[in-house]
mmCIF file of C-alpha atoms in Angstrom:
data_model
loop_
_atom_site.group_PDB
_atom_site.id
_atom_site.type_symbol
_atom_site.label_atom_id
_atom_site.label_comp_id
_atom_site.label_asym_id
_atom_site.label_seq_id
_atom_site.Cartn_x
_atom_site.Cartn_y
_atom_site.Cartn_z
ATOM 1 C CA UNK S 1 -5.648 -7.176 47.974
ATOM 2 C CA UNK S 2 -2.261 -6.420 49.525
ATOM 3 C CA UNK S 3 -0.001 -3.476 48.806
ATOM 4 C CA UNK S 4 2.322 -5.536 46.598
ATOM 5 C CA UNK S 5 -0.447 -6.341 44.117
ATOM 6 C CA UNK S 6 -1.760 -2.818 44.274
ATOM 7 C CA UNK S 7 1.649 -1.388 43.384
ATOM 8 C CA UNK S 8 2.031 -3.880 40.550
ATOM 9 C CA UNK S 9 -1.299 -2.887 39.020
ATOM 10 C CA UNK S 10 -0.439 0.804 39.301
ATOM 11 C CA UNK S 11 2.922 0.162 37.663
ATOM 12 C CA UNK S 12 1.431 -1.840 34.773
ATOM 13 C CA UNK S 13 -1.294 0.761 34.249
ATOM 14 C CA UNK S 14 1.270 3.551 34.105
ATOM 15 C CA UNK S 15 3.415 1.541 31.695
ATOM 16 C CA UNK S 16 0.469 0.878 29.376
ATOM 17 C CA UNK S 17 -0.640 4.493 29.470
ATOM 18 C CA UNK S 18 2.885 5.699 28.674
ATOM 19 C CA UNK S 19 3.231 3.269 25.770
ATOM 20 C CA UNK S 20 -0.148 4.286 24.364
ATOM 21 C CA UNK S 21 0.655 7.989 24.572
ATOM 22 C CA UNK S 22 4.190 7.415 23.281
ATOM 23 C CA UNK S 23 2.890 5.391 20.366
ATOM 24 C CA UNK S 24 0.815 8.352 19.226
ATOM 25 C CA UNK S 25 3.835 10.635 18.999
ATOM 26 C CA UNK S 26 5.108 11.188 15.478
ATOM 27 C CA UNK S 27 8.710 12.210 14.888
ATOM 28 C CA UNK S 28 7.853 14.627 12.102
ATOM 29 C CA UNK S 29 4.301 15.662 11.368
ATOM 30 C CA UNK S 30 2.896 17.154 8.181
ATOM 31 C CA UNK S 31 2.324 20.573 9.823
ATOM 32 C CA UNK S 32 5.979 20.534 10.865
ATOM 33 C CA UNK S 33 7.038 19.810 7.289
ATOM 34 C CA UNK S 34 5.017 22.822 6.182
ATOM 35 C CA UNK S 35 6.490 24.973 8.918
ATOM 36 C CA UNK S 36 10.131 23.996 8.512
ATOM 37 C CA UNK S 37 10.836 22.878 4.946
ATOM 38 C CA UNK S 38 8.078 24.635 3.081
ATOM 39 C CA UNK S 39 7.565 27.912 4.904
ATOM 40 C CA UNK S 40 8.527 29.784 1.740
ATOM 41 C CA UNK S 41 5.414 28.456 -0.025
ATOM 42 C CA UNK S 42 2.427 30.789 -0.124
ATOM 43 C CA UNK S 43 -0.573 30.382 -2.377
ATOM 44 C CA UNK S 44 -1.076 33.304 -4.783
ATOM 45 C CA UNK S 45 2.408 34.643 -4.011
ATOM 46 C CA UNK S 46 5.203 32.122 -4.601
ATOM 47 C CA UNK S 47 6.412 31.812 -8.182
ATOM 48 C CA UNK S 48 7.521 28.708 -10.071
ATOM 49 C CA UNK S 49 11.015 30.194 -10.254
ATOM 50 C CA UNK S 50 11.176 30.476 -6.460
ATOM 51 C CA UNK S 51 9.994 26.900 -6.050
ATOM 52 C CA UNK S 52 12.576 25.553 -8.499
ATOM 53 C CA UNK S 53 15.300 27.591 -6.827
ATOM 54 C CA UNK S 54 14.431 25.937 -3.516
ATOM 55 C CA UNK S 55 13.448 22.413 -4.508
ATOM 56 C CA UNK S 56 14.872 21.884 -7.969
ATOM 57 C CA UNK S 57 13.196 19.934 -10.718
ATOM 58 C CA UNK S 58 9.868 18.347 -9.778
ATOM 59 C CA UNK S 59 9.468 14.606 -9.560
ATOM 60 C CA UNK S 60 6.305 14.545 -11.637
ATOM 61 C CA UNK S 61 4.403 16.890 -13.921
ATOM 62 C CA UNK S 62 0.769 16.916 -15.099
ATOM 63 C CA UNK S 63 -1.322 18.949 -17.532
ATOM 64 C CA UNK S 64 1.757 20.303 -19.299
ATOM 65 C CA UNK S 65 3.393 21.472 -16.088
ATOM 66 C CA UNK S 66 0.364 23.254 -14.610
ATOM 67 C CA UNK S 67 0.447 20.736 -11.759
ATOM 68 C CA UNK S 68 3.749 19.405 -10.436
ATOM 69 C CA UNK S 69 4.731 17.115 -7.592
ATOM 70 C CA UNK S 70 7.822 16.617 -5.467
ATOM 71 C CA UNK S 71 8.727 13.650 -3.305
ATOM 72 C CA UNK S 72 9.874 14.845 0.076
ATOM 73 C CA UNK S 73 11.947 12.387 2.024
ATOM 74 C CA UNK S 74 12.887 12.845 5.631
ATOM 75 C CA UNK S 75 14.756 10.400 7.821
ATOM 76 C CA UNK S 76 13.419 9.583 11.220
ATOM 77 C CA UNK S 77 15.872 11.898 12.939
ATOM 78 C CA UNK S 78 15.214 15.382 11.548
ATOM 79 C CA UNK S 79 17.715 18.131 12.116
ATOM 80 C CA UNK S 80 16.161 21.554 11.413
ATOM 81 C CA UNK S 81 19.606 23.136 11.141
ATOM 82 C CA UNK S 82 20.391 21.310 7.893
ATOM 83 C CA UNK S 83 19.581 22.450 4.387
ATOM 84 C CA UNK S 84 17.476 20.593 1.869
ATOM 85 C CA UNK S 85 19.467 18.158 -0.217
ATOM 86 C CA UNK S 86 18.765 17.410 -3.835
ATOM 87 C CA UNK S 87 19.243 13.853 -5.007
ATOM 88 C CA UNK S 88 20.066 13.186 -8.635
ATOM 89 C CA UNK S 89 18.046 10.595 -10.565
ATOM 90 C CA UNK S 90 19.310 7.141 -9.670
ATOM 91 C CA UNK S 91 18.750 4.175 -11.971
ATOM 92 C CA UNK S 92 15.510 5.578 -13.277
ATOM 93 C CA UNK S 93 14.202 6.721 -9.911
ATOM 94 C CA UNK S 94 13.104 10.362 -10.157
ATOM 95 C CA UNK S 95 14.966 13.076 -8.256
ATOM 96 C CA UNK S 96 14.189 13.239 -4.588
ATOM 97 C CA UNK S 97 14.186 16.241 -2.343
ATOM 98 C CA UNK S 98 15.501 15.144 0.970
ATOM 99 C CA UNK S 99 16.709 16.512 4.223
ATOM 100 C CA UNK S 100 19.274 14.275 5.770
ATOM 101 C CA UNK S 101 22.138 14.367 8.239
ATOM 102 C CA UNK S 102 25.661 14.157 6.901
ATOM 103 C CA UNK S 103 27.109 11.874 5.836
ATOM 104 C CA UNK S 104 24.154 10.624 3.846
ATOM 105 C CA UNK S 105 25.343 7.031 4.290
ATOM 106 C CA UNK S 106 24.053 7.255 7.825
ATOM 107 C CA UNK S 107 20.476 7.742 6.693
ATOM 108 C CA UNK S 108 18.392 4.740 7.561
ATOM 109 C CA UNK S 109 16.019 4.790 4.601
ATOM 110 C CA UNK S 110 14.022 1.911 6.003
ATOM 111 C CA UNK S 111 12.592 4.253 8.625
ATOM 112 C CA UNK S 112 12.318 7.281 6.404
ATOM 113 C CA UNK S 113 9.218 9.432 6.272
ATOM 114 C CA UNK S 114 7.809 10.485 2.969
ATOM 115 C CA UNK S 115 5.407 13.134 1.750
ATOM 116 C CA UNK S 116 4.185 14.224 -1.631
ATOM 117 C CA UNK S 117 4.120 17.949 -2.300
ATOM 118 C CA UNK S 118 1.663 18.932 -5.033
ATOM 119 C CA UNK S 119 1.684 22.429 -6.511
ATOM 120 C CA UNK S 120 -0.823 23.991 -8.893
ATOM 121 C CA UNK S 121 0.309 27.020 -10.932
ATOM 122 C CA UNK S 122 -1.761 29.688 -12.632
ATOM 123 C CA UNK S 123 -0.895 31.027 -16.124
ATOM 124 C CA UNK S 124 1.321 33.675 -14.477
ATOM 125 C CA UNK S 125 3.400 30.814 -12.996
ATOM 126 C CA UNK S 126 2.300 31.548 -9.446
ATOM 127 C CA UNK S 127 1.290 28.830 -6.990
ATOM 128 C CA UNK S 128 -2.479 28.907 -6.560
ATOM 129 C CA UNK S 129 -2.979 25.742 -4.483
ATOM 130 C CA UNK S 130 -0.656 23.266 -2.838
ATOM 131 C CA UNK S 131 -0.877 20.285 -0.542
ATOM 132 C CA UNK S 132 1.437 18.034 1.415
ATOM 133 C CA UNK S 133 0.338 14.414 1.585
ATOM 134 C CA UNK S 134 1.912 11.900 3.983
ATOM 135 C CA UNK S 135 2.781 8.593 2.301
ATOM 136 C CA UNK S 136 3.894 5.231 3.563
ATOM 137 C CA UNK W 1 -12.437 0.095 45.793
ATOM 138 C CA UNK W 2 -9.431 1.773 44.200
ATOM 139 C CA UNK W 3 -7.997 -1.606 43.314
ATOM 140 C CA UNK W 4 -11.196 -2.646 41.577
ATOM 141 C CA UNK W 5 -11.238 0.597 39.641
ATOM 142 C CA UNK W 6 -7.650 0.086 38.553
ATOM 143 C CA UNK W 7 -8.417 -3.454 37.449
ATOM 144 C CA UNK W 8 -11.371 -2.213 35.405
ATOM 145 C CA UNK W 9 -9.239 0.478 33.755
ATOM 146 C CA UNK W 10 -6.496 -2.053 33.055
ATOM 147 C CA UNK W 11 -9.014 -4.484 31.584
ATOM 148 C CA UNK W 12 -10.520 -1.785 29.364
ATOM 149 C CA UNK W 13 -7.087 -0.764 28.089
ATOM 150 C CA UNK W 14 -6.121 -4.354 27.304
ATOM 151 C CA UNK W 15 -9.448 -5.122 25.642
ATOM 152 C CA UNK W 16 -9.240 -1.883 23.684
ATOM 153 C CA UNK W 17 -5.919 -2.940 22.194
ATOM 154 C CA UNK W 18 -7.474 -6.108 20.842
ATOM 155 C CA UNK W 19 -10.780 -4.710 19.598
ATOM 156 C CA UNK W 20 -10.743 -4.184 15.848
ATOM 157 C CA UNK W 21 -13.549 -2.733 13.774
ATOM 158 C CA UNK W 22 -14.893 -4.611 10.772
ATOM 159 C CA UNK W 23 -13.071 -4.227 7.464
ATOM 160 C CA UNK W 24 -14.773 -1.411 5.531
ATOM 161 C CA UNK W 25 -16.783 -2.321 2.461
ATOM 162 C CA UNK W 26 -16.190 -0.685 -0.907
ATOM 163 C CA UNK W 27 -19.458 1.193 -0.433
ATOM 164 C CA UNK W 28 -18.293 2.595 2.913
ATOM 165 C CA UNK W 29 -15.007 3.708 1.377
ATOM 166 C CA UNK W 30 -16.695 5.260 -1.671
ATOM 167 C CA UNK W 31 -19.135 7.145 0.543
ATOM 168 C CA UNK W 32 -16.440 8.000 3.103
ATOM 169 C CA UNK W 33 -12.876 9.035 2.287
ATOM 170 C CA UNK W 34 -13.337 8.702 -1.479
ATOM 171 C CA UNK W 35 -16.621 10.582 -1.640
ATOM 172 C CA UNK W 36 -14.825 13.559 -3.135
ATOM 173 C CA UNK W 37 -14.068 11.532 -6.277
ATOM 174 C CA UNK W 38 -17.154 12.045 -8.435
ATOM 175 C CA UNK W 39 -17.295 11.074 -12.078
ATOM 176 C CA UNK W 40 -17.985 14.109 -14.254
ATOM 177 C CA UNK W 41 -17.180 16.591 -11.487
ATOM 178 C CA UNK W 42 -13.844 16.065 -9.724
ATOM 179 C CA UNK W 43 -10.753 17.472 -11.442
ATOM 180 C CA UNK W 44 -7.293 15.976 -11.795
ATOM 181 C CA UNK W 45 -6.067 18.849 -9.656
ATOM 182 C CA UNK W 46 -8.376 17.822 -6.789
ATOM 183 C CA UNK W 47 -7.296 14.176 -6.966
ATOM 184 C CA UNK W 48 -3.585 15.014 -7.036
ATOM 185 C CA UNK W 49 -3.871 17.513 -4.184
ATOM 186 C CA UNK W 50 -5.574 14.841 -2.081
ATOM 187 C CA UNK W 51 -3.404 11.799 -2.897
ATOM 188 C CA UNK W 52 -0.108 13.274 -4.103
ATOM 189 C CA UNK W 53 2.027 11.739 -6.826
ATOM 190 C CA UNK W 54 0.282 8.742 -8.410
ATOM 191 C CA UNK W 55 1.983 5.354 -8.262
ATOM 192 C CA UNK W 56 1.128 4.718 -11.902
ATOM 193 C CA UNK W 57 0.576 6.897 -14.955
ATOM 194 C CA UNK W 58 -0.694 5.762 -18.370
ATOM 195 C CA UNK W 59 -1.493 7.420 -21.704
ATOM 196 C CA UNK W 60 0.268 10.607 -20.614
ATOM 197 C CA UNK W 61 -1.712 11.601 -17.551
ATOM 198 C CA UNK W 62 -5.131 10.443 -18.799
ATOM 199 C CA UNK W 63 -5.104 7.426 -16.468
ATOM 200 C CA UNK W 64 -3.623 7.676 -12.989
ATOM 201 C CA UNK W 65 -3.403 4.922 -10.377
ATOM 202 C CA UNK W 66 -2.942 5.353 -6.658
ATOM 203 C CA UNK W 67 -1.931 2.594 -4.255
ATOM 204 C CA UNK W 68 -3.662 3.261 -0.982
ATOM 205 C CA UNK W 69 -3.613 1.896 2.538
ATOM 206 C CA UNK W 70 -7.151 2.173 3.845
ATOM 207 C CA UNK W 71 -7.457 1.286 7.498
ATOM 208 C CA UNK W 72 -10.447 -0.251 9.216
ATOM 209 C CA UNK W 73 -11.069 3.222 10.649
ATOM 210 C CA UNK W 74 -11.307 4.491 7.038
ATOM 211 C CA UNK W 75 -8.064 6.451 7.210
ATOM 212 C CA UNK W 76 -6.441 6.691 3.782
ATOM 213 C CA UNK W 77 -2.671 6.877 3.291
ATOM 214 C CA UNK W 78 -1.254 6.869 -0.241
ATOM 215 C CA UNK W 79 1.703 4.583 -0.940
ATOM 216 C CA UNK W 80 5.152 5.633 -1.979
ATOM 217 C CA UNK W 81 6.289 4.958 -5.514
ATOM 218 C CA UNK W 82 9.370 3.067 -4.411
ATOM 219 C CA UNK W 83 9.880 0.283 -1.939
ATOM 220 C CA UNK W 84 10.462 1.092 1.695
ATOM 221 C CA UNK W 85 13.836 -0.571 1.507
ATOM 222 C CA UNK W 86 14.716 1.758 -1.371
ATOM 223 C CA UNK W 87 15.436 -1.201 -3.589
ATOM 224 C CA UNK W 88 13.822 -1.981 -6.900
ATOM 225 C CA UNK W 89 11.772 -4.920 -5.698
ATOM 226 C CA UNK W 90 8.180 -4.287 -6.596
ATOM 227 C CA UNK W 91 7.111 -6.558 -3.779
ATOM 228 C CA UNK W 92 8.134 -3.957 -1.237
ATOM 229 C CA UNK W 93 6.122 -1.287 -2.986
ATOM 230 C CA UNK W 94 2.936 -3.265 -2.542
ATOM 231 C CA UNK W 95 3.548 -3.934 1.164
ATOM 232 C CA UNK W 96 0.789 -2.273 3.140
ATOM 233 C CA UNK W 97 -1.306 -1.453 0.093
ATOM 234 C CA UNK W 98 -4.922 -2.473 0.614
ATOM 235 C CA UNK W 99 -6.523 -0.879 -2.423
ATOM 236 C CA UNK W 100 -5.652 0.556 -5.794
ATOM 237 C CA UNK W 101 -7.646 3.465 -7.144
ATOM 238 C CA UNK W 102 -7.726 3.780 -10.931
ATOM 239 C CA UNK W 103 -8.895 7.143 -12.249
ATOM 240 C CA UNK W 104 -9.567 7.981 -15.894
ATOM 241 C CA UNK W 105 -9.780 11.649 -16.898
ATOM 242 C CA UNK W 106 -11.475 13.225 -19.894
ATOM 243 C CA UNK W 107 -10.094 15.912 -22.199
ATOM 244 C CA UNK W 108 -11.181 18.619 -19.768
ATOM 245 C CA UNK W 109 -9.143 17.109 -16.917
ATOM 246 C CA UNK W 110 -12.263 15.912 -15.116
ATOM 247 C CA UNK W 111 -12.752 12.393 -13.756
ATOM 248 C CA UNK W 112 -14.534 10.376 -16.421
ATOM 249 C CA UNK W 113 -14.647 7.151 -14.415
ATOM 250 C CA UNK W 114 -12.893 5.560 -11.497
ATOM 251 C CA UNK W 115 -12.623 2.143 -9.910
ATOM 252 C CA UNK W 116 -11.406 1.004 -6.508
ATOM 253 C CA UNK W 117 -9.741 -2.409 -6.501
ATOM 254 C CA UNK W 118 -9.115 -4.248 -3.274
ATOM 255 C CA UNK W 119 -5.642 -5.777 -3.038
ATOM 256 C CA UNK W 120 -5.801 -7.177 0.480
ATOM 257 C CA UNK W 121 -7.845 -6.832 3.650
ATOM 258 C CA UNK W 122 -7.327 -3.622 5.633
ATOM 259 C CA UNK W 123 -5.254 -3.948 8.773
#
């Protein structure tokens, strides 16, 4: 096998490896969401009042408000410097908590990332358990 | 020798891209990622913490439904409640959904019964 073929195989191998590794990269992972957007949340410490002050009204409520859920929407180009934006209900769609670059028209919702934040409160209105679930 | 090795590696990578495991059976899913859902034991709290906001809600919150994408590798990703295109077309909401999980809770907020319905073959 001559050097030309050898170089070609090396090149293709490198290209495939790079695309495989690149394909695994995620623009915004669930741990990052916890670290950046939700770092104020601590089980057995954070109160319902603090959550509402940060995230507003929840998207869904269960067991008379003991369990609540928020939809977290993030575009594919996160900017940690921005604040969380609250979206008003739109044509029956529940409020959405989103972080988006300004102006919001520039958000490409077709490539957005979405998570569901679920919070469980105790009778003293303190978060006892919470989870962040990635959705598609 | 090095060339042969490179060709083998290249072949493995290409074959690996094409190899796809068998579609999981309901039994495999029930005993795998959904094994935590046990009638008479699992609470609503546990289900919601695992799957997030349900895609459907009936009779208050007695019956919850979750659209799920279950991969051939048994990875479960819950679906969003709205279409990816952010329009109101229900068709978009179902894109990617492979199964729907229907969960019925009793008066003590414990799973009374559940059923997994296959919508389409896993990808």
